[in-house]
Amino acid sequence: MSQGEDATAAGVRNTVTMTDNRTGQSWEMPVMTGSLGPDVVDVRRFYAETGMFTYDPGFTSTSACESSITFIDGDEGVLLHRGYPIEQLAEQSDFMEVCYLLLNGELPSAEEKSNFEKGITYHTMLHEQLSYFYRGFRRDAHPMAIMVGIVGALSAFYHDSTDISDPQQRLVASYRLIAKMPTIAAMAYKFSVGQPFVYPRNDLKYAENFLYMLFSVPAEDYKVSPVLARAMDRIFILHADHEQNASTSTVRISGSSAANPFACIAAGIASLWGPAHGGANEAVLRMLHEIGHKNRIPEFILRAKDKDDPFRLMGFGHRVYKNYDPRATVLRKSCHEVLDEMGVEDPLLELAMELERIALEDDYFVDRKLFPNVDFYSGIILSAMGIPTSMFTVLFSLARTVGWVAQWTEMIEDPSQKISRPRQLYTGPKKREYVPMAERG
Ligand code: ACO
């Protein structure tokens, strides 16, 4: 493949030339340039022109869309939302402002922010009939199973926001999803512990209200600690969006068929559930408990490096980050604040920091550029806050909803988007004749 520049009426157009060395035939493919990040080869006409498909399982070299929402430079450990570094947003902004930014592209004025928050809080309650839906689940259901079911079921309750061709309905669906996720998540938890559902309180901030619905009971007054509310808000900011990851791509692929937004977000939640994605912080905590003591770290490091052992260091490595995940840096600091507030000395944090130190000095991890990701510290903070492990991925899906919604909206509004329909390299049997059962050998 060679690169070139082609002067056209529209200006200079970059191209790459691909040559089939079996036949000597060449094709020119346009190269597209974004505002940041690698150029991309436009292969949309590749099949039509060459009769061949491209092959890229896991999409490691494939851009599936244009997007102006989030940018990641995995080598440098950079994460920007609409251009703003995640560290600045985590430090100086709040989750509602980040939601506004992701959805609208710019930071809000004070009035815009206040109107946005009013718009969101207007939708925090859940249709009362949905509470019966919860009761259909087994008591020991994983809260993520409940989330997938309830969010998908929203399409059965909010018919006035499922017409995706209507911008107003799309907006209402977005607000509903962001507003109702904390209520849905808290109800999933309350159901699992057999406590009454707690209605939202619109005088509380988003993260504060979530903690209130999660931990308060009708029998007692409950005051949410401002330190914990701030830590939760920061966790929401850090998980709000992350470019074209597996669950976001799932939402986009689902939406590309014009499915309604509630169904698409339910699909995203299902994808996030997997331990290689959102389920990893749950797995980190299990791993730290299994390791148990600093003395056993070398044994687990050896297992992680052994190709015959399926064990991996959970919370380490990332498809895109080949440097420290910037979200992990913020969370590492947050961990100490939360533990101080709770007055706990968590041996798991000590263990995690020691594990990180040892791994980052080990050639195996250094050579493969395996660094802690966002999940490495989030589980420790969440468990210090009293949040059960089974709720970790639920919190992730709550926070990621705004990213999914922003990406879904961008896709719907992009006239170049088509139904997602990858092709394949077929390796099965060639055409053969059906053999009646009596004649099979
Ligand atoms: N422990 C030990 N070895 C690892 C780890 C790990 N956590 N992660 C990757 N490797 C090794 C692989 O064995 C492979 O080694 P090889 O080149 O000798 O074969 C090499 O590093 C590259 O790994 P891949 O699996 O090819 O990388 P990929 O980009 O496909 O995977 C993933 C990324 C899934 C995140 C992986 O690093 C992993 O499983 N990590 C643990 C789970 C985890 O923390 N997931 C959370 C991701 S962040 C998020 O979803 C919010």
Short mmCIF file of C-alpha atoms and ligand atoms in Angstrom, two decimals:
data_model
loop_
_atom_site.label_atom_id
_atom_site.label_comp_id
_atom_site.label_asym_id
_atom_site.label_seq_id
_atom_site.Cartn_x
_atom_site.Cartn_y
_atom_site.Cartn_z
CA MET A 1 0.00 0.00 0.00
CA SER A 2 1.57 3.36 -0.99
CA GLN A 3 0.46 6.90 -0.19
CA GLY A 4 -0.01 9.80 -2.59
CA GLU A 5 -1.68 13.16 -3.17
CA ASP A 6 -4.19 13.69 -5.91
CA ALA A 7 -5.10 17.24 -7.08
CA THR A 8 -8.85 17.39 -7.72
CA ALA A 9 -11.25 20.29 -8.37
CA ALA A 10 -12.11 20.18 -4.65
CA GLY A 11 -8.44 20.62 -3.67
CA VAL A 12 -5.75 18.18 -2.63
CA ARG A 13 -7.14 14.77 -1.93
CA ASN A 14 -4.90 12.24 -0.21
CA THR A 15 -5.05 8.68 -1.37
CA VAL A 16 -3.37 5.36 -0.78
CA THR A 17 -2.74 2.92 -3.57
CA MET A 18 -3.39 -0.76 -2.99
CA THR A 19 -1.84 -3.27 -5.32
CA ASP A 20 -2.87 -6.89 -5.74
CA ASN A 21 0.49 -8.58 -6.21
CA ARG A 22 -1.23 -11.62 -7.73
CA THR A 23 -2.45 -9.63 -10.75
CA GLY A 24 -0.53 -6.35 -10.54
CA GLN A 25 -3.85 -4.43 -10.52
CA SER A 26 -3.93 -1.23 -8.39
CA TRP A 27 -6.70 0.79 -6.77
CA GLU A 28 -6.63 4.23 -5.20
CA MET A 29 -8.49 4.68 -1.94
CA PRO A 30 -9.22 8.15 -0.47
CA VAL A 31 -7.67 9.04 2.88
CA MET A 32 -9.80 11.01 5.34
CA THR A 33 -8.29 13.32 7.96
CA GLY A 34 -9.99 14.19 11.24
CA SER A 35 -9.17 16.99 13.69
CA LEU A 36 -7.01 14.66 15.85
CA GLY A 37 -5.84 11.07 15.61
CA PRO A 38 -4.71 8.84 12.76
CA ASP A 39 -5.94 9.37 9.20
CA VAL A 40 -8.34 6.73 7.94
CA VAL A 41 -8.45 4.95 4.59
CA ASP A 42 -11.95 5.19 3.16
CA VAL A 43 -12.70 1.61 2.04
CA ARG A 44 -16.41 2.11 1.43
CA ARG A 45 -15.98 1.36 -2.27
CA PHE A 46 -13.38 -1.35 -1.68
CA TYR A 47 -15.65 -4.31 -2.38
CA ALA A 48 -17.35 -2.64 -5.34
CA GLU A 49 -13.98 -1.86 -6.92
CA THR A 50 -11.87 -4.89 -5.95
CA GLY A 51 -14.40 -7.70 -5.35
CA MET A 52 -12.66 -8.32 -2.00
CA PHE A 53 -13.63 -7.59 1.60
CA THR A 54 -11.31 -6.25 4.29
CA TYR A 55 -10.71 -8.50 7.31
CA ASP A 56 -10.60 -6.99 10.81
CA PRO A 57 -12.14 -9.09 13.59
CA GLY A 58 -12.51 -7.00 16.73
CA PHE A 59 -12.29 -3.82 14.59
CA THR A 60 -8.71 -3.18 15.69
CA SER A 61 -7.98 -1.05 12.61
CA THR A 62 -11.47 0.00 11.61
CA SER A 63 -13.29 3.32 12.11
CA ALA A 64 -16.98 2.63 11.87
CA CYS A 65 -18.17 6.24 11.99
CA GLU A 66 -17.26 9.91 12.13
CA SER A 67 -17.68 11.32 15.62
CA SER A 68 -17.02 14.66 17.31
CA ILE A 69 -17.83 13.57 20.87
CA THR A 70 -14.81 11.85 22.44
CA PHE A 71 -11.17 11.53 21.48
CA ILE A 72 -8.67 9.05 22.93
CA ASP A 73 -4.94 8.93 22.31
CA GLY A 74 -4.15 5.56 23.80
CA ASP A 75 -0.38 5.90 23.44
CA GLU A 76 -0.28 9.19 25.32
CA GLY A 77 -3.05 8.33 27.79
CA VAL A 78 -5.27 11.22 26.66
CA LEU A 79 -9.07 11.32 26.91
CA LEU A 80 -10.99 14.37 25.70
CA HIS A 81 -14.73 14.99 25.72
CA ARG A 82 -15.64 17.60 23.09
CA GLY A 83 -12.00 18.69 23.41
CA TYR A 84 -11.89 19.02 27.21
CA PRO A 85 -9.40 16.76 29.10
CA ILE A 86 -11.05 14.24 31.41
CA GLU A 87 -8.81 15.29 34.32
CA GLN A 88 -10.15 18.88 34.11
CA LEU A 89 -13.74 17.72 33.86
CA ALA A 90 -13.32 15.34 36.81
CA GLU A 91 -11.73 18.06 38.91
CA GLN A 92 -13.73 21.16 37.96
CA SER A 93 -17.03 20.09 36.44
CA ASP A 94 -19.96 17.98 37.58
CA PHE A 95 -21.80 15.11 35.95
CA MET A 96 -24.81 17.15 34.80
CA GLU A 97 -22.52 19.63 33.09
CA VAL A 98 -20.59 16.77 31.42
CA CYS A 99 -23.92 15.31 30.24
CA TYR A 100 -24.83 18.66 28.70
CA LEU A 101 -21.41 18.90 27.09
CA LEU A 102 -21.57 15.39 25.60
CA LEU A 103 -25.08 15.92 24.27
CA ASN A 104 -24.70 19.49 22.99
CA GLY A 105 -21.03 19.87 22.14
CA GLU A 106 -20.37 22.96 24.31
CA LEU A 107 -20.22 23.78 28.01
CA PRO A 108 -23.51 25.34 29.18
CA SER A 109 -24.10 28.86 30.48
CA ALA A 110 -25.53 28.99 34.04
CA GLU A 111 -29.04 29.35 32.61
CA GLU A 112 -28.58 26.49 30.12
CA LYS A 113 -27.30 24.25 32.89
CA SER A 114 -30.16 25.08 35.21
CA ASN A 115 -32.72 24.41 32.45
CA PHE A 116 -31.00 21.16 31.55
CA GLU A 117 -31.04 19.96 35.17
CA LYS A 118 -34.72 20.89 35.45
CA GLY A 119 -35.40 18.95 32.26
CA ILE A 120 -33.62 15.88 33.62
CA THR A 121 -35.18 15.95 37.09
CA TYR A 122 -38.63 16.26 35.53
CA HIS A 123 -38.19 12.67 34.30
CA THR A 124 -36.64 10.95 37.35
CA MET A 125 -39.75 9.00 38.35
CA LEU A 126 -40.52 5.63 36.85
CA HIS A 127 -43.95 4.59 35.60
CA GLU A 128 -45.52 3.02 38.70
CA GLN A 129 -46.51 -0.11 36.80
CA LEU A 130 -42.83 -0.84 36.19
CA SER A 131 -42.42 -1.70 39.88
CA TYR A 132 -44.53 -4.83 39.21
CA PHE A 133 -42.11 -5.74 36.48
CA TYR A 134 -39.32 -5.95 39.09
CA ARG A 135 -41.35 -8.40 41.12
CA GLY A 136 -41.28 -10.85 38.21
CA PHE A 137 -37.54 -11.34 38.69
CA ARG A 138 -36.11 -13.95 41.02
CA ARG A 139 -34.88 -12.37 44.24
CA ASP A 140 -31.32 -13.48 43.49
CA ALA A 141 -31.32 -12.08 39.94
CA HIS A 142 -28.11 -10.23 39.02
CA PRO A 143 -28.98 -6.50 38.96
CA MET A 144 -27.54 -6.27 35.43
CA ALA A 145 -30.12 -8.83 34.28
CA ILE A 146 -32.78 -6.58 35.81
CA MET A 147 -31.27 -3.49 34.14
CA VAL A 148 -31.33 -5.10 30.69
CA GLY A 149 -34.95 -6.12 31.20
CA ILE A 150 -36.27 -2.89 32.72
CA VAL A 151 -34.51 -0.53 30.31
CA GLY A 152 -35.73 -2.60 27.34
CA ALA A 153 -39.22 -2.49 28.88
CA LEU A 154 -39.20 1.32 28.89
CA SER A 155 -40.13 1.07 25.20
CA ALA A 156 -43.40 -0.50 26.33
CA PHE A 157 -44.20 2.42 28.64
CA TYR A 158 -43.04 5.55 26.83
CA HIS A 159 -44.57 5.28 23.37
CA ASP A 160 -44.41 9.05 22.92
CA SER A 161 -40.61 8.94 22.67
CA THR A 162 -39.91 5.99 20.39
CA ASP A 163 -40.36 7.67 16.99
CA ILE A 164 -36.73 8.18 16.09
CA SER A 165 -37.52 10.34 13.07
CA ASP A 166 -38.87 13.06 15.39
CA PRO A 167 -36.05 15.16 16.98
CA GLN A 168 -38.31 16.16 19.88
CA GLN A 169 -39.11 12.52 20.70
CA ARG A 170 -35.42 11.67 20.47
CA LEU A 171 -34.64 14.46 22.93
CA VAL A 172 -37.33 13.33 25.37
CA ALA A 173 -36.08 9.73 25.15
CA SER A 174 -32.53 10.96 25.92
CA TYR A 175 -33.69 12.90 28.97
CA ARG A 176 -35.80 10.00 30.16
CA LEU A 177 -32.94 7.55 29.89
CA ILE A 178 -30.45 9.77 31.75
CA ALA A 179 -33.02 10.72 34.38
CA LYS A 180 -34.46 7.28 35.03
CA MET A 181 -31.26 5.23 35.15
CA PRO A 182 -30.45 6.10 38.80
CA THR A 183 -34.04 5.26 39.80
CA ILE A 184 -33.94 1.97 37.86
CA ALA A 185 -30.52 1.05 39.28
CA ALA A 186 -31.47 1.87 42.87
CA MET A 187 -34.70 -0.12 42.52
CA ALA A 188 -32.73 -3.12 41.22
CA TYR A 189 -30.62 -2.95 44.38
CA LYS A 190 -33.58 -2.47 46.72
CA PHE A 191 -35.31 -5.44 45.13
CA SER A 192 -32.25 -7.64 45.69
CA VAL A 193 -32.06 -6.77 49.41
CA GLY A 194 -35.81 -6.91 50.00
CA GLN A 195 -36.20 -3.24 50.99
CA PRO A 196 -38.97 -0.92 49.76
CA PHE A 197 -38.28 1.09 46.63
CA VAL A 198 -37.33 4.70 47.38
CA TYR A 199 -38.76 7.44 45.14
CA PRO A 200 -36.38 10.04 43.69
CA ARG A 201 -35.99 13.45 45.33
CA ASN A 202 -35.64 16.25 42.82
CA ASP A 203 -34.22 18.69 45.37
CA LEU A 204 -31.05 16.56 45.45
CA LYS A 205 -28.27 16.61 42.89
CA TYR A 206 -27.99 13.69 40.46
CA ALA A 207 -25.37 11.58 42.31
CA GLU A 208 -26.71 12.58 45.72
CA ASN A 209 -30.21 11.50 44.72
CA PHE A 210 -28.88 8.17 43.51
CA LEU A 211 -27.11 7.47 46.83
CA TYR A 212 -30.26 8.54 48.65
CA MET A 213 -32.44 6.11 46.67
CA LEU A 214 -29.85 3.39 47.19
CA PHE A 215 -29.24 3.70 50.91
CA SER A 216 -32.19 5.42 52.58
CA VAL A 217 -35.04 3.48 54.16
CA PRO A 218 -38.47 4.87 55.12
CA ALA A 219 -37.85 4.11 58.81
CA GLU A 220 -34.98 6.57 59.26
CA ASP A 221 -33.66 9.93 58.12
CA TYR A 222 -30.74 9.61 55.74
CA LYS A 223 -28.25 12.33 54.93
CA VAL A 224 -25.92 11.72 52.01
CA SER A 225 -22.28 12.54 52.80
CA PRO A 226 -21.11 15.37 50.50
CA VAL A 227 -17.71 13.67 50.11
CA LEU A 228 -19.35 10.46 48.94
CA ALA A 229 -21.78 12.34 46.67
CA ARG A 230 -18.81 14.14 45.09
CA ALA A 231 -16.89 10.86 44.70
CA MET A 232 -19.91 9.22 43.06
CA ASP A 233 -20.39 12.23 40.77
CA ARG A 234 -16.72 11.94 39.77
CA ILE A 235 -17.10 8.22 39.06
CA PHE A 236 -20.07 9.08 36.82
CA ILE A 237 -17.97 11.70 34.98
CA LEU A 238 -15.11 9.22 34.46
CA HIS A 239 -17.44 6.65 32.95
CA ALA A 240 -19.65 8.99 30.91
CA ASP A 241 -18.30 8.16 27.46
CA HIS A 242 -15.39 6.36 25.89
CA GLU A 243 -15.53 6.61 22.13
CA GLN A 244 -16.43 3.52 20.09
CA ASN A 245 -16.01 0.79 22.76
CA ALA A 246 -17.92 -2.51 22.62
CA SER A 247 -21.12 -1.33 24.30
CA THR A 248 -21.23 1.99 22.43
CA SER A 249 -20.68 0.18 19.15
CA THR A 250 -23.47 -2.20 20.19
CA VAL A 251 -25.78 0.77 20.76
CA ARG A 252 -24.85 2.23 17.37
CA ILE A 253 -25.24 -1.10 15.58
CA SER A 254 -28.63 -1.69 17.23
CA GLY A 255 -29.70 1.85 16.39
CA SER A 256 -28.55 1.55 12.79
CA SER A 257 -31.60 -0.62 12.10
CA ALA A 258 -33.80 2.22 13.43
CA ALA A 259 -34.62 0.33 16.64
CA ASN A 260 -36.06 2.56 19.38
CA PRO A 261 -33.61 4.21 21.83
CA PHE A 262 -34.68 2.21 24.88
CA ALA A 263 -34.05 -1.08 23.06
CA CYS A 264 -30.66 0.22 21.87
CA ILE A 265 -29.55 1.23 25.36
CA ALA A 266 -30.71 -2.14 26.72
CA ALA A 267 -28.43 -3.76 24.10
CA GLY A 268 -25.57 -1.53 25.28
CA ILE A 269 -26.15 -2.61 28.88
CA ALA A 270 -26.05 -6.28 27.81
CA SER A 271 -22.70 -5.72 26.09
CA LEU A 272 -21.28 -3.80 29.05
CA TRP A 273 -22.10 -6.68 31.37
CA GLY A 274 -19.21 -8.82 30.06
CA PRO A 275 -16.10 -9.18 32.27
CA ALA A 276 -13.81 -8.01 29.46
CA HIS A 277 -15.71 -4.68 29.45
CA GLY A 278 -17.83 -3.22 32.27
CA GLY A 279 -17.73 -6.33 34.43
CA ALA A 280 -14.00 -5.93 35.02
CA ASN A 281 -14.14 -3.90 38.26
CA GLU A 282 -16.20 -6.66 39.83
CA ALA A 283 -13.53 -9.10 38.66
CA VAL A 284 -10.74 -6.87 40.06
CA LEU A 285 -12.22 -7.05 43.51
CA ARG A 286 -12.66 -10.82 43.32
CA MET A 287 -9.04 -11.10 42.19
CA LEU A 288 -7.75 -8.90 45.04
CA HIS A 289 -9.67 -11.03 47.55
CA GLU A 290 -8.26 -14.15 45.95
CA ILE A 291 -4.70 -12.81 46.15
CA GLY A 292 -5.41 -11.91 49.76
CA HIS A 293 -1.92 -10.84 50.81
CA LYS A 294 1.04 -8.97 49.33
CA ASN A 295 3.20 -12.10 49.70
CA ARG A 296 1.10 -13.87 47.10
CA ILE A 297 1.41 -11.17 44.41
CA PRO A 298 4.41 -12.79 42.66
CA GLU A 299 2.50 -16.06 42.35
CA PHE A 300 -0.41 -14.27 40.61
CA ILE A 301 1.92 -12.25 38.40
CA LEU A 302 3.46 -15.55 37.25
CA ARG A 303 -0.01 -16.95 36.54
CA ALA A 304 -0.96 -13.84 34.53
CA LYS A 305 2.12 -14.33 32.37
CA ASP A 306 1.57 -18.06 31.85
CA LYS A 307 -0.11 -18.64 28.47
CA ASP A 308 -1.41 -22.02 29.66
CA ASP A 309 -3.23 -20.39 32.55
CA PRO A 310 -6.43 -18.47 31.66
CA PHE A 311 -5.84 -16.08 34.59
CA ARG A 312 -5.34 -12.43 33.60
CA LEU A 313 -4.57 -9.50 35.82
CA MET A 314 -8.00 -7.90 35.93
CA GLY A 315 -8.04 -4.11 35.63
CA PHE A 316 -4.86 -4.27 33.58
CA GLY A 317 -4.56 -3.72 29.86
CA HIS A 318 -6.82 -1.93 27.45
CA ARG A 319 -7.55 -2.20 23.76
CA VAL A 320 -6.80 1.48 23.23
CA TYR A 321 -4.66 2.69 26.15
CA LYS A 322 -1.06 1.65 25.86
CA ASN A 323 -0.24 4.02 28.70
CA TYR A 324 -1.77 4.78 32.12
CA ASP A 325 -5.54 5.15 31.67
CA PRO A 326 -6.09 8.82 32.71
CA ARG A 327 -9.30 7.80 34.49
CA ALA A 328 -7.33 5.40 36.69
CA THR A 329 -5.06 8.29 37.80
CA VAL A 330 -8.09 10.31 38.98
CA LEU A 331 -9.63 7.30 40.70
CA ARG A 332 -6.43 6.37 42.49
CA LYS A 333 -6.52 9.81 44.15
CA SER A 334 -10.26 9.58 44.80
CA CYS A 335 -9.73 6.24 46.55
CA HIS A 336 -7.72 7.90 49.30
CA GLU A 337 -10.32 10.68 49.78
CA VAL A 338 -13.19 8.22 50.11
CA LEU A 339 -11.32 5.91 52.47
CA ASP A 340 -10.36 8.89 54.66
CA GLU A 341 -14.00 10.01 54.76
CA MET A 342 -15.15 6.52 55.67
CA GLY A 343 -12.35 6.28 58.24
CA VAL A 344 -11.23 2.94 56.84
CA GLU A 345 -7.83 1.62 56.06
CA ASP A 346 -8.59 -0.76 53.26
CA PRO A 347 -6.00 -3.51 52.93
CA LEU A 348 -7.30 -4.05 49.39
CA LEU A 349 -6.08 -0.57 48.38
CA GLU A 350 -2.64 -1.33 49.79
CA LEU A 351 -2.67 -4.64 47.94
CA ALA A 352 -3.80 -3.00 44.69
CA MET A 353 -1.08 -0.36 44.86
CA GLU A 354 1.57 -2.99 45.52
CA LEU A 355 0.25 -5.15 42.68
CA GLU A 356 0.38 -2.14 40.36
CA ARG A 357 3.94 -1.31 41.46
CA ILE A 358 5.19 -4.87 40.88
CA ALA A 359 3.40 -5.30 37.54
CA LEU A 360 4.68 -1.97 36.20
CA GLU A 361 8.25 -3.10 36.89
CA ASP A 362 7.77 -6.45 35.16
CA ASP A 363 9.03 -6.80 31.56
CA TYR A 364 5.94 -8.79 30.52
CA PHE A 365 3.62 -5.88 31.36
CA VAL A 366 6.09 -3.20 30.24
CA ASP A 367 6.68 -4.83 26.83
CA ARG A 368 2.96 -5.26 26.18
CA LYS A 369 2.18 -1.78 27.51
CA LEU A 370 -0.29 -3.14 30.04
CA PHE A 371 -1.24 -0.42 32.53
CA PRO A 372 -4.04 -0.14 35.11
CA ASN A 373 -7.35 0.77 33.51
CA VAL A 374 -10.35 2.60 35.00
CA ASP A 375 -11.62 -0.59 36.62
CA PHE A 376 -8.52 -1.21 38.68
CA TYR A 377 -9.42 1.35 41.37
CA SER A 378 -13.15 1.93 40.87
CA GLY A 379 -14.14 -1.32 42.61
CA ILE A 380 -12.15 -0.40 45.72
CA ILE A 381 -13.87 3.01 46.01
CA LEU A 382 -17.31 1.60 45.37
CA SER A 383 -16.96 -1.15 47.94
CA ALA A 384 -15.63 1.36 50.51
CA MET A 385 -18.81 3.35 49.86
CA GLY A 386 -20.86 0.29 50.82
CA ILE A 387 -21.92 -0.56 47.28
CA PRO A 388 -22.20 -4.31 46.74
CA THR A 389 -20.00 -5.83 44.06
CA SER A 390 -22.95 -6.95 41.95
CA MET A 391 -23.93 -3.26 41.54
CA PHE A 392 -20.59 -2.10 40.10
CA THR A 393 -21.45 -2.70 36.47
CA VAL A 394 -24.89 -1.25 37.07
CA LEU A 395 -23.26 2.02 38.13
CA PHE A 396 -21.08 1.93 35.05
CA SER A 397 -24.13 1.52 32.82
CA LEU A 398 -25.91 4.34 34.65
CA ALA A 399 -22.99 6.69 33.98
CA ARG A 400 -22.38 5.47 30.41
CA THR A 401 -26.01 6.06 29.41
CA VAL A 402 -25.30 9.68 28.49
CA GLY A 403 -22.43 8.59 26.24
CA TRP A 404 -24.57 5.95 24.57
CA VAL A 405 -27.37 8.48 24.07
CA ALA A 406 -25.01 11.13 22.65
CA GLN A 407 -23.42 8.60 20.28
CA TRP A 408 -26.80 7.19 19.26
CA THR A 409 -28.11 10.70 18.53
CA GLU A 410 -25.01 11.56 16.52
CA MET A 411 -25.48 8.41 14.48
CA ILE A 412 -29.17 9.05 13.79
CA GLU A 413 -28.36 12.62 12.68
CA ASP A 414 -25.48 11.52 10.42
CA PRO A 415 -26.80 11.21 6.85
CA SER A 416 -23.87 8.95 5.85
CA GLN A 417 -24.80 6.22 8.35
CA LYS A 418 -26.29 3.00 7.01
CA ILE A 419 -27.50 -0.16 8.67
CA SER A 420 -24.44 -1.90 10.14
CA ARG A 421 -23.85 -5.11 8.26
CA PRO A 422 -20.32 -6.54 8.37
CA ARG A 423 -19.24 -9.26 5.95
CA GLN A 424 -17.17 -12.35 6.65
CA LEU A 425 -14.46 -14.68 5.46
CA TYR A 426 -16.47 -17.86 4.98
CA THR A 427 -14.56 -21.05 5.89
CA GLY A 428 -17.44 -23.57 6.03
CA PRO A 429 -18.27 -26.37 3.58
CA LYS A 430 -18.83 -25.51 -0.07
CA LYS A 431 -22.24 -26.19 -1.59
CA ARG A 432 -23.19 -29.89 -1.22
CA GLU A 433 -26.29 -32.01 -1.72
CA TYR A 434 -28.59 -32.92 1.18
CA VAL A 435 -28.24 -36.61 2.17
CA PRO A 436 -31.44 -38.32 3.46
CA MET A 437 -30.94 -39.81 6.93
CA ALA A 438 -31.22 -43.44 5.77
CA GLU A 439 -28.36 -42.90 3.33
CA ARG A 440 -25.92 -41.28 5.83
CA GLY A 441 -22.94 -43.48 6.65
N1 ACO B 1 -3.10 -9.87 32.16
C1 ACO B 1 -2.14 -10.60 31.56
N2 ACO B 1 -1.86 -10.50 30.24
C2 ACO B 1 -2.59 -9.63 29.51
C3 ACO B 1 -3.61 -8.85 30.08
C4 ACO B 1 -3.86 -8.99 31.46
N3 ACO B 1 -4.81 -8.26 32.06
N4 ACO B 1 -4.19 -8.08 29.12
C5 ACO B 1 -3.55 -8.39 27.98
N5 ACO B 1 -2.59 -9.31 28.21
C6 ACO B 1 -1.61 -9.85 27.23
C7 ACO B 1 -2.27 -10.87 26.29
O1 ACO B 1 -2.16 -12.18 26.80
C8 ACO B 1 -1.48 -10.65 25.04
O2 ACO B 1 -0.24 -11.27 25.20
P1 ACO B 1 0.54 -11.91 23.92
O3 ACO B 1 0.81 -10.76 22.99
O4 ACO B 1 1.75 -12.53 24.52
O5 ACO B 1 -0.43 -12.90 23.33
C9 ACO B 1 -1.22 -9.14 25.02
O6 ACO B 1 -1.22 -8.74 26.41
C10 ACO B 1 -2.27 -8.35 24.25
O7 ACO B 1 -3.55 -8.69 24.78
P2 ACO B 1 -4.90 -8.78 23.91
O8 ACO B 1 -5.86 -9.68 24.62
O9 ACO B 1 -4.56 -9.09 22.49
O10 ACO B 1 -5.37 -7.28 23.99
P3 ACO B 1 -6.82 -6.77 23.70
O11 ACO B 1 -6.68 -5.35 23.28
O12 ACO B 1 -7.56 -7.68 22.79
O13 ACO B 1 -7.53 -6.87 25.14
C11 ACO B 1 -8.44 -6.37 27.25
C12 ACO B 1 -7.81 -5.81 25.96
C13 ACO B 1 -9.65 -7.25 26.91
C14 ACO B 1 -8.94 -5.19 28.10
C15 ACO B 1 -7.36 -7.18 28.02
O14 ACO B 1 -6.25 -6.35 28.33
C16 ACO B 1 -7.92 -7.82 29.29
O15 ACO B 1 -8.51 -8.90 29.23
N6 ACO B 1 -7.75 -7.14 30.47
C17 ACO B 1 -8.31 -7.65 31.70
C18 ACO B 1 -9.78 -7.32 31.76
C19 ACO B 1 -10.03 -5.83 32.02
O16 ACO B 1 -9.41 -5.22 32.89
N7 ACO B 1 -10.98 -5.27 31.26
C20 ACO B 1 -11.39 -3.87 31.42
C21 ACO B 1 -11.12 -3.09 30.18
S1 ACO B 1 -11.48 -1.39 30.46
C22 ACO B 1 -13.17 -1.24 30.24
O17 ACO B 1 -13.84 -2.00 29.65
C23 ACO B 1 -13.77 -0.09 30.90
#
